[in-house]
Tab-separated table of C-alpha atoms in Angstrom:
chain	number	residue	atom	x	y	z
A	143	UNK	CA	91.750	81.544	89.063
A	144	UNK	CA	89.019	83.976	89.735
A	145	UNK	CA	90.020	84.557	93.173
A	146	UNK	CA	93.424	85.267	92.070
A	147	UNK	CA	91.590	87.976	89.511
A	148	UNK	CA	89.044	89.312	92.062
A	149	UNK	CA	92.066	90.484	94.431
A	150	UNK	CA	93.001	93.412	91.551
A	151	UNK	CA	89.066	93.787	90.672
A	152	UNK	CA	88.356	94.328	94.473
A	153	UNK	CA	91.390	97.069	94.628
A	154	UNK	CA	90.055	98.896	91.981
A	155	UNK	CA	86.841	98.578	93.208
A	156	UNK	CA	87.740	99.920	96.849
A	157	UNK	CA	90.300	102.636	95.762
A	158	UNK	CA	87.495	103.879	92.918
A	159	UNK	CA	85.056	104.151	95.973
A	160	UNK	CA	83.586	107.506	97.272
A	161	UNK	CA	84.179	107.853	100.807
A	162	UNK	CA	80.772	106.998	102.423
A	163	UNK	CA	80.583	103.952	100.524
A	164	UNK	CA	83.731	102.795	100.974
A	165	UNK	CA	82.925	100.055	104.176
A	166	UNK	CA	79.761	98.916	101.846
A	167	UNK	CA	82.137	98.220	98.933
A	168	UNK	CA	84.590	96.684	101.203
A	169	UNK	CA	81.714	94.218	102.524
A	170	UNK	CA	80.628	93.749	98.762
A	171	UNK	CA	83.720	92.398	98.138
A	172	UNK	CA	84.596	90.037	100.868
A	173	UNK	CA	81.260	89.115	100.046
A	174	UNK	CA	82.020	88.030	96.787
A	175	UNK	CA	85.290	86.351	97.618
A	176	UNK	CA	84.247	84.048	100.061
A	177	UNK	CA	81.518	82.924	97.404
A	178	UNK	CA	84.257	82.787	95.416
A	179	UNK	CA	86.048	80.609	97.732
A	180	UNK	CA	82.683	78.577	98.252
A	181	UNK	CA	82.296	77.649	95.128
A	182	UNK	CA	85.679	76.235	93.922
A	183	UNK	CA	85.526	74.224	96.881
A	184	UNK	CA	81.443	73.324	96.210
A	185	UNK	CA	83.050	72.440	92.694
A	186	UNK	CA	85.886	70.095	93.879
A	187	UNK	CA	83.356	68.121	96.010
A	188	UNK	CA	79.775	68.383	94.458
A	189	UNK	CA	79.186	65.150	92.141
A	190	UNK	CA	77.738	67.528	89.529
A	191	UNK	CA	78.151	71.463	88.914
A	192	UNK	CA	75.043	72.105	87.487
A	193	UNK	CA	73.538	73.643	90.809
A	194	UNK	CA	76.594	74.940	92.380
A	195	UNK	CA	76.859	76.795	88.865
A	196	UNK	CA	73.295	77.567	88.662
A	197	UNK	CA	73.784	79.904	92.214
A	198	UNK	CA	76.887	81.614	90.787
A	199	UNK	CA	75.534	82.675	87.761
A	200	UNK	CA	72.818	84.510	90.115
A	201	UNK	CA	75.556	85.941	92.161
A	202	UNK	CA	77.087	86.928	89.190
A	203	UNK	CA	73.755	88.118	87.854
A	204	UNK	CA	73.459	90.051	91.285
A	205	UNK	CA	76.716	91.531	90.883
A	206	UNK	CA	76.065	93.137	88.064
A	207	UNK	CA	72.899	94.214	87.980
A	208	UNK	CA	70.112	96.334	90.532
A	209	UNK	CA	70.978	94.369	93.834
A	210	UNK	CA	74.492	95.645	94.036
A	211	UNK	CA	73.274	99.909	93.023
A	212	UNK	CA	72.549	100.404	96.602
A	213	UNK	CA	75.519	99.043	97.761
A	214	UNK	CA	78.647	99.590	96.152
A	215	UNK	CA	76.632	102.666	93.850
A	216	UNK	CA	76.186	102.558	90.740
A	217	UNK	CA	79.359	104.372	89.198
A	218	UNK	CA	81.108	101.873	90.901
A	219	UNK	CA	80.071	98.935	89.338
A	220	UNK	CA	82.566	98.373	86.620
A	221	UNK	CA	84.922	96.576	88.375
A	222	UNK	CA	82.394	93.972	89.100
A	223	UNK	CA	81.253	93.857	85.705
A	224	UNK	CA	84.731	92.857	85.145
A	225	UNK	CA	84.429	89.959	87.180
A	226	UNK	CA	81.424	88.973	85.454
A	227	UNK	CA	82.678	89.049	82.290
A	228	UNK	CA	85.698	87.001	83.676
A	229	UNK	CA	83.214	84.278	84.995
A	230	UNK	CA	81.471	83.725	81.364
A	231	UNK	CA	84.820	83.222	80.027
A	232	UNK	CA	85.933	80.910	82.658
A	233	UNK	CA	82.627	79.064	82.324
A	234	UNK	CA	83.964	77.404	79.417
A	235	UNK	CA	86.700	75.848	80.800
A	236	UNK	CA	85.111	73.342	83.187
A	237	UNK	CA	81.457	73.094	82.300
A	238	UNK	CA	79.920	70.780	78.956
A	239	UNK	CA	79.516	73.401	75.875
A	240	UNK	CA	75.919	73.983	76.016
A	241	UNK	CA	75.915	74.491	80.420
A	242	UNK	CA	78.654	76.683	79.517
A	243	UNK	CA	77.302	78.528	76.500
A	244	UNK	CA	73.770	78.315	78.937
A	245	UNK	CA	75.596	80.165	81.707
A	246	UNK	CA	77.586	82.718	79.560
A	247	UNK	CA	74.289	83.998	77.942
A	248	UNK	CA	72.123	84.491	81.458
A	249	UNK	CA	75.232	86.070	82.851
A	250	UNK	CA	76.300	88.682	79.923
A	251	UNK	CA	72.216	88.627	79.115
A	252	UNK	CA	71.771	90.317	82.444
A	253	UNK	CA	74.677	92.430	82.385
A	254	UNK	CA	73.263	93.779	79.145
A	255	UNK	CA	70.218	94.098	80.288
A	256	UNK	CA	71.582	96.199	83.407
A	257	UNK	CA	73.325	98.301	81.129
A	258	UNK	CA	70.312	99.332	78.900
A	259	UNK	CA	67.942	99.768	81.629
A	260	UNK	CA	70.731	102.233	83.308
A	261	UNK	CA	70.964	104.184	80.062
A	262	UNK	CA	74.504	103.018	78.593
A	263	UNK	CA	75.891	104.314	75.461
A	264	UNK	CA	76.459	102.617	72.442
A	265	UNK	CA	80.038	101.720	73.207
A	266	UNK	CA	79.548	99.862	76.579
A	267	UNK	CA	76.653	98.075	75.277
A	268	UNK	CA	78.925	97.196	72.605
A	269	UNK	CA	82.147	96.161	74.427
A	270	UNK	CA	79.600	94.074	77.025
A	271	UNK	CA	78.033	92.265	73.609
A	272	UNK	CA	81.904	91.287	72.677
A	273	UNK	CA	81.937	89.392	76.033
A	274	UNK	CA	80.426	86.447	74.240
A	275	UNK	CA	82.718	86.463	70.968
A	276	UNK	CA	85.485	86.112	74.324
A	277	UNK	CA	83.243	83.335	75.805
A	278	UNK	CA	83.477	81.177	72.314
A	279	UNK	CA	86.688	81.977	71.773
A	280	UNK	CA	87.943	80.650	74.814
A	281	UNK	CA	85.167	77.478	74.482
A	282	UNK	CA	86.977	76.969	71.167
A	283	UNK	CA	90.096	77.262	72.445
A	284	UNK	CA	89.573	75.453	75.575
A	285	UNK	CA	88.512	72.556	72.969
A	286	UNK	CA	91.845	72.763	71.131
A	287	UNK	CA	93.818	72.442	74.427
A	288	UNK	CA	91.770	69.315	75.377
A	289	UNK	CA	91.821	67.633	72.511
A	290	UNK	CA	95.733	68.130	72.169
A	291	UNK	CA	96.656	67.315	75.742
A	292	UNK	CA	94.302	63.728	75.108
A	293	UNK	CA	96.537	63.706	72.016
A	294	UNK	CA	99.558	64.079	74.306
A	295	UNK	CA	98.473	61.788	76.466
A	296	UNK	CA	97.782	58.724	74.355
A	297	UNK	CA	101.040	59.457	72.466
A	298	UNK	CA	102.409	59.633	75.693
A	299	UNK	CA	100.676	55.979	76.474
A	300	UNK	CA	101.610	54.740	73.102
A	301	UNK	CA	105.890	55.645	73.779
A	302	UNK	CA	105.118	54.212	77.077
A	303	UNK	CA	103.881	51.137	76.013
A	304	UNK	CA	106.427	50.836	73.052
A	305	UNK	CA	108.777	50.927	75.853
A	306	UNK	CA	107.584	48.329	78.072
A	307	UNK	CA	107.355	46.173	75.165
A	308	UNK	CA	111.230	46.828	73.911
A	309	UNK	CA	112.200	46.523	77.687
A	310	UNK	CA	110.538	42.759	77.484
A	311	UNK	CA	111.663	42.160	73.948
A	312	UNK	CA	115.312	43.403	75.043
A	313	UNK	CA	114.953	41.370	78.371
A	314	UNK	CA	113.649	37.910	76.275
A	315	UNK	CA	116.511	38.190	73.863
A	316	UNK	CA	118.676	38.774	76.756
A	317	UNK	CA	117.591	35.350	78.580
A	318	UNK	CA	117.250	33.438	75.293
A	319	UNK	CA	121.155	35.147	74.792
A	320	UNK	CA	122.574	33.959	78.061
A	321	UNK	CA	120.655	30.386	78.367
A	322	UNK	CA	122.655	30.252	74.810
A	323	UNK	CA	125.943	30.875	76.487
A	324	UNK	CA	125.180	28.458	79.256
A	325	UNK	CA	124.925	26.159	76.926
A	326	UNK	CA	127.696	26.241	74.913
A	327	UNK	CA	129.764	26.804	78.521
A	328	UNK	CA	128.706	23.883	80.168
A	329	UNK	CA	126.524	20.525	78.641
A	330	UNK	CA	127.620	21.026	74.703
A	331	UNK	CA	131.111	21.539	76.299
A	332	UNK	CA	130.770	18.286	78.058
A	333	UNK	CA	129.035	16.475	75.277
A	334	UNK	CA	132.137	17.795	73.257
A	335	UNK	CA	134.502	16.342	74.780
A	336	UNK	CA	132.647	12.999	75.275
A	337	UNK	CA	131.599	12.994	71.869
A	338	UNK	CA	135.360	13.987	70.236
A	339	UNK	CA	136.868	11.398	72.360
A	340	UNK	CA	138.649	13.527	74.369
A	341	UNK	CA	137.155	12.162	77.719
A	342	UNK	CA	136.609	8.728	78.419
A	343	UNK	CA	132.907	7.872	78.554
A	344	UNK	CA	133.754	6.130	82.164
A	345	UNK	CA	135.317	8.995	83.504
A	346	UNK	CA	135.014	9.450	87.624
A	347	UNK	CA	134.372	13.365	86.731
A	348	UNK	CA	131.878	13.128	84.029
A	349	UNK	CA	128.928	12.383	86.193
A	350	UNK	CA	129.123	14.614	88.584
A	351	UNK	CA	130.012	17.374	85.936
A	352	UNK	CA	126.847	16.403	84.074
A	353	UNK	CA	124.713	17.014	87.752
A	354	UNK	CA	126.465	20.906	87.709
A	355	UNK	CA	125.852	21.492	83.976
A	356	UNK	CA	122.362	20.904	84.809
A	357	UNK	CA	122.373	22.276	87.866
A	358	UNK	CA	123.754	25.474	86.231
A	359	UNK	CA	121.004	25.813	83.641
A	360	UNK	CA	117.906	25.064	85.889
A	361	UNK	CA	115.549	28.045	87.379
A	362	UNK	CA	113.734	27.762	90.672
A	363	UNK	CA	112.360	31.402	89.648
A	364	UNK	CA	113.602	32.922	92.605
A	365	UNK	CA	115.177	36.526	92.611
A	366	UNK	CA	118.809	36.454	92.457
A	367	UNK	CA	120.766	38.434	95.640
A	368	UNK	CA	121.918	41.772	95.252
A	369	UNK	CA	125.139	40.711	95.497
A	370	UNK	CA	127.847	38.006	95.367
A	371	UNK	CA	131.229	37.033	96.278
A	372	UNK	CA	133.587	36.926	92.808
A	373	UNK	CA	136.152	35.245	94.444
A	374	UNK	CA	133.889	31.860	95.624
A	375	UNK	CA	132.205	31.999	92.533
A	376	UNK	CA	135.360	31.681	90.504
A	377	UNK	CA	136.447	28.976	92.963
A	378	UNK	CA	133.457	27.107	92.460
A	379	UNK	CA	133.899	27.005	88.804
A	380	UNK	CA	138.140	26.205	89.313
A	381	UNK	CA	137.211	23.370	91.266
A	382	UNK	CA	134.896	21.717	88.322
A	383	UNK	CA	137.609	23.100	85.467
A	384	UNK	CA	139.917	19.478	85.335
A	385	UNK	CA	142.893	21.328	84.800
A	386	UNK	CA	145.474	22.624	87.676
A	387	UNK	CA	144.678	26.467	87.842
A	388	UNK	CA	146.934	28.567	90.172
A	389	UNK	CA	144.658	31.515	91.415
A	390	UNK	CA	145.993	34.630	92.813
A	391	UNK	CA	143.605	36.907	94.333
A	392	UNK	CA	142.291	37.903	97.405
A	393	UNK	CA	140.044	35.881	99.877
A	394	UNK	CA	137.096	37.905	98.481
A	395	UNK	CA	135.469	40.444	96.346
A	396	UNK	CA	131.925	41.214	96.953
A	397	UNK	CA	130.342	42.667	93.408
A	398	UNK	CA	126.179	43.475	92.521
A	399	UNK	CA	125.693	39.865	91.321
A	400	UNK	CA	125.140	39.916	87.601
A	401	UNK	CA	128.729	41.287	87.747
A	402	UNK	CA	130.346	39.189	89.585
A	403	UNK	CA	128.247	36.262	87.362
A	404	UNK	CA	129.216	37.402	84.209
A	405	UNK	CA	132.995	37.408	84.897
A	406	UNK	CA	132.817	34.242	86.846
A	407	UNK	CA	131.456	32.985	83.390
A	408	UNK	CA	133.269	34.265	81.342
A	409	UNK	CA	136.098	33.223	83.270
A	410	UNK	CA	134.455	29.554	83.289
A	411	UNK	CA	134.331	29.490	79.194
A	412	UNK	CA	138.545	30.670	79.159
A	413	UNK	CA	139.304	28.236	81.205
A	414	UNK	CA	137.157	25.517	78.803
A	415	UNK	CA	139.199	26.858	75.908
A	416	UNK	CA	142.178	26.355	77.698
A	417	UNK	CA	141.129	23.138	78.204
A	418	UNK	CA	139.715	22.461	74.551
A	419	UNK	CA	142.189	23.927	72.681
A	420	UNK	CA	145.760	24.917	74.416
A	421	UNK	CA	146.995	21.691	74.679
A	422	UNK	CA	147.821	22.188	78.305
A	423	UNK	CA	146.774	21.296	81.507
A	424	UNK	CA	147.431	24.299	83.670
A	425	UNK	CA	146.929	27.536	83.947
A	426	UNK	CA	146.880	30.540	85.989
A	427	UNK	CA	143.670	33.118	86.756
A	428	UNK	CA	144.852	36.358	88.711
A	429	UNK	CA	142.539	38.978	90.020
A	430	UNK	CA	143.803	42.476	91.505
A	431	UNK	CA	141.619	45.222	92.514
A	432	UNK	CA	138.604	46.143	94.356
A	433	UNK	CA	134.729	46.729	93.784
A	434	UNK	CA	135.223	50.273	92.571
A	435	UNK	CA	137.337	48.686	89.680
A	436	UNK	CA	139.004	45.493	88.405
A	437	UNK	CA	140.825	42.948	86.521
A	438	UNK	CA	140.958	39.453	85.813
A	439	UNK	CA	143.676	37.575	83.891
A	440	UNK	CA	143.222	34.157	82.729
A	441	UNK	CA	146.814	33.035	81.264
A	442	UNK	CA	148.269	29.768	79.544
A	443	UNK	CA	151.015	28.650	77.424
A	444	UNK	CA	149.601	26.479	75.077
A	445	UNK	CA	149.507	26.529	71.732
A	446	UNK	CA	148.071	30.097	71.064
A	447	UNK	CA	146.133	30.991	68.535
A	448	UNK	CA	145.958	34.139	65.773
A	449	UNK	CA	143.370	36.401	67.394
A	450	UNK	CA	142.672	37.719	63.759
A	451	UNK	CA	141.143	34.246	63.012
A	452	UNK	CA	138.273	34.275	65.577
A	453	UNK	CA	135.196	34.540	63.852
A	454	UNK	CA	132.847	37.105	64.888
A	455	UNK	CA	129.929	34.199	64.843
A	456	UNK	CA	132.289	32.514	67.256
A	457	UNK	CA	129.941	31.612	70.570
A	458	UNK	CA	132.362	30.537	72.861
A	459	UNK	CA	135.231	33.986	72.672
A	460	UNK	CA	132.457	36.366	71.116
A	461	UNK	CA	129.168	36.079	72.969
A	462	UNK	CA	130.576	34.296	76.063
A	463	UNK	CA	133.255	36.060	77.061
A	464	UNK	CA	133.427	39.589	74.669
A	465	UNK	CA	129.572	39.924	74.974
A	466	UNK	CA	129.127	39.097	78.621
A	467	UNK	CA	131.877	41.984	79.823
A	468	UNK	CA	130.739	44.318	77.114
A	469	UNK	CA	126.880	43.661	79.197
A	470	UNK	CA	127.897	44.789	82.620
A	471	UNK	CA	129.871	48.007	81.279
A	472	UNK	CA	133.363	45.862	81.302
A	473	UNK	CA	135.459	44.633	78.514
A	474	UNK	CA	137.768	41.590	77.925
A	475	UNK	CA	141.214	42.190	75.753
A	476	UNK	CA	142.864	38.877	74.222
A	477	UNK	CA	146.020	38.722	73.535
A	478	UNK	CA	148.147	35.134	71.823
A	479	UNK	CA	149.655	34.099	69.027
A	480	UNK	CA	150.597	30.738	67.419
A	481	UNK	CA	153.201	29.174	69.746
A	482	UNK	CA	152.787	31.783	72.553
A	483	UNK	CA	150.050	30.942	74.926
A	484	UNK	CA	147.098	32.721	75.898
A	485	UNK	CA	146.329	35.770	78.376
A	486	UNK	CA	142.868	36.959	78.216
A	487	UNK	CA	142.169	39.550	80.604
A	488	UNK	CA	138.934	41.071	81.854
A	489	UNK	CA	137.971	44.472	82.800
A	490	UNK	CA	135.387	45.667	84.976
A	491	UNK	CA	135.717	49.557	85.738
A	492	UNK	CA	133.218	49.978	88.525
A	493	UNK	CA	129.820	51.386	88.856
A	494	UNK	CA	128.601	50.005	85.605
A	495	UNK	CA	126.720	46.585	85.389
């Protein structure tokens, strides 16, 4: 910053100049900007600043006081009093308070001291004592800015933090949410039906839908792919529903996984309520568009049911197949009543998930 401050300083300095000083001033202040230059890099690499600071406070010193008379004259040393004063203030911005105080009271000692030896009136002298009322000023505000932006930061920590924890809260309750689901879709299902009588416990099916079930709910802890074909996945499941399903769709749909997962499941838990409840053994799953935007219609014509009388503590319509499209950006309309069958159609608009 004080080379961006010595460029007007040296202007003045130059243009103020009596012609047969002129090339001496000019020297005086390349001089002083390639200390300049010097010493923010000295700064950036030293492991301490007390020497590099200790030699600019002499060239500051120098600057201001009998060294620079025969150079740049001494009418024309305001300018670089100027700078001076600038370097007291800036002092306080990068050094410990007492180095800085240290430094600001050799620097604007000397320049005082310059001033009364070359016979300055009362309002220089004055105006050069003010320079260090600027210095603590800008100590005392350089404090405030610290201590704030520290403040900043650790609130800025804190939020962060808060957030990392929410993101692992949100993505716990999400696992401990879908392992849930999985559970109700697939071995309570089973168990269900075993246990209600509904399937024989001898049943040619059973074991082999027990080995899926599990199958379904174990974790290796690998990374799932990116992305997944809808169209095997809901074959997979169509294969393992035990009722005739006529699906109409075509040969393949690739989707980012946890979409194409979440409607293949929440296909899977229609087709169990089909199953469970319609009093039917067929029914139809038909799947039209494209990865920029689908649907998916799982239909029956069972028994039907009032859609007013689903509870919204319901696990199997609410939370596996409402709350898995509502999770990827989608949503799932159901539409029966009693005697009427069943269409429950799913909705994925594309881009969400």
């Amino acid at each position: 910053m004080r080379l961006v401050v010595l460029v007007p300083i040296g202007s003045i300095s130059l243009l103020e100049a009596p012609p047969e000083r002129a090339a001496s001033v000019a020297v005086a202040v390349a001089v002083l900007a390639m200390w300049t230059c010097g010493y923010a890099w000295w700064l950036s690499r030293a492991g301490g600043m007390v020497l590099p600071l200790a030699l600019d406070v002499v060239v500051m010193l120098g600057a201001s006081t009998g060294p620079w008379t025969g150079v740049v004259g001494d009418d024309n040393r305001a300018p670089l009093r100027l700078l001076v004063t600038f370097a007291a203030v800036t002092y306080q911005w990068y050094t410990p308070p007492v180095v800085g105080s240290l430094a600001a009271l050799v620097t604007i000692g000397g320049l005082l001291g310059s001033s009364v030896a070359g016979g300055a009136d009362v309002s220089t002298m004055s105006g050069q004592g003010w320079v260090l009322v600027a210095a603590a000023l800008s100590r005392a505000a350089w404090t405030l800015v610290l201590r704030a932006a520290t403040r900043a930061d650790e609130l800025a920590a804190e939020a962060e933090r808060a957030r990392r924890a929410a993101q692992v809260e949100a993505a716990v309750r999400a696992d401990q949410r879908e392992l849930a689901n999985a559970l109700h879709d697939t071995a309570a299902t089973t168990m269900l039906m075993v246990g209600t009588g509904r399937v024989p416990a001898g049943a040619g099916w059973l074991a082999p839908q027990a080995r899926r079930d599990l199958e379904r709910m174990r974790s290796d802890g690998r990374e799932p792919p990116d992305r997944a074909d809808l169209v095997a996945l809901l074959r997979e499941d169509l294969e393992a529903a035990h009722l005739t399903v006529e699906f109409e769709g075509p040969e393949q749909l690739p989707l980012p996984f946890d979409v194409a997962r979440a409607i293949a499941d929440a296909t899977r838990e229609a087709l169990n309520n089909v199953r469970r409840h319609a009093g039917v053994e067929r029914a139809v799953v038909r799947l039209g568009g494209a990865a920029g935007g689908l649907w998916l219609e799982i239909a029956d014509e069972g028994t039907g049911f009032a859609t007013g009388d689903v509870r919204a503590t319901s696990r199997g319509l609410t939370h596996s197949v409402l709350g898995r499209m509502r999770r990827i950006g989608g949503a799932a309309v159901i539409t029966s009543a009693v005697g009427t069958g069943t269409v429950v159609r799913l909705e994925w608009p594309g881009g969400a998930g």
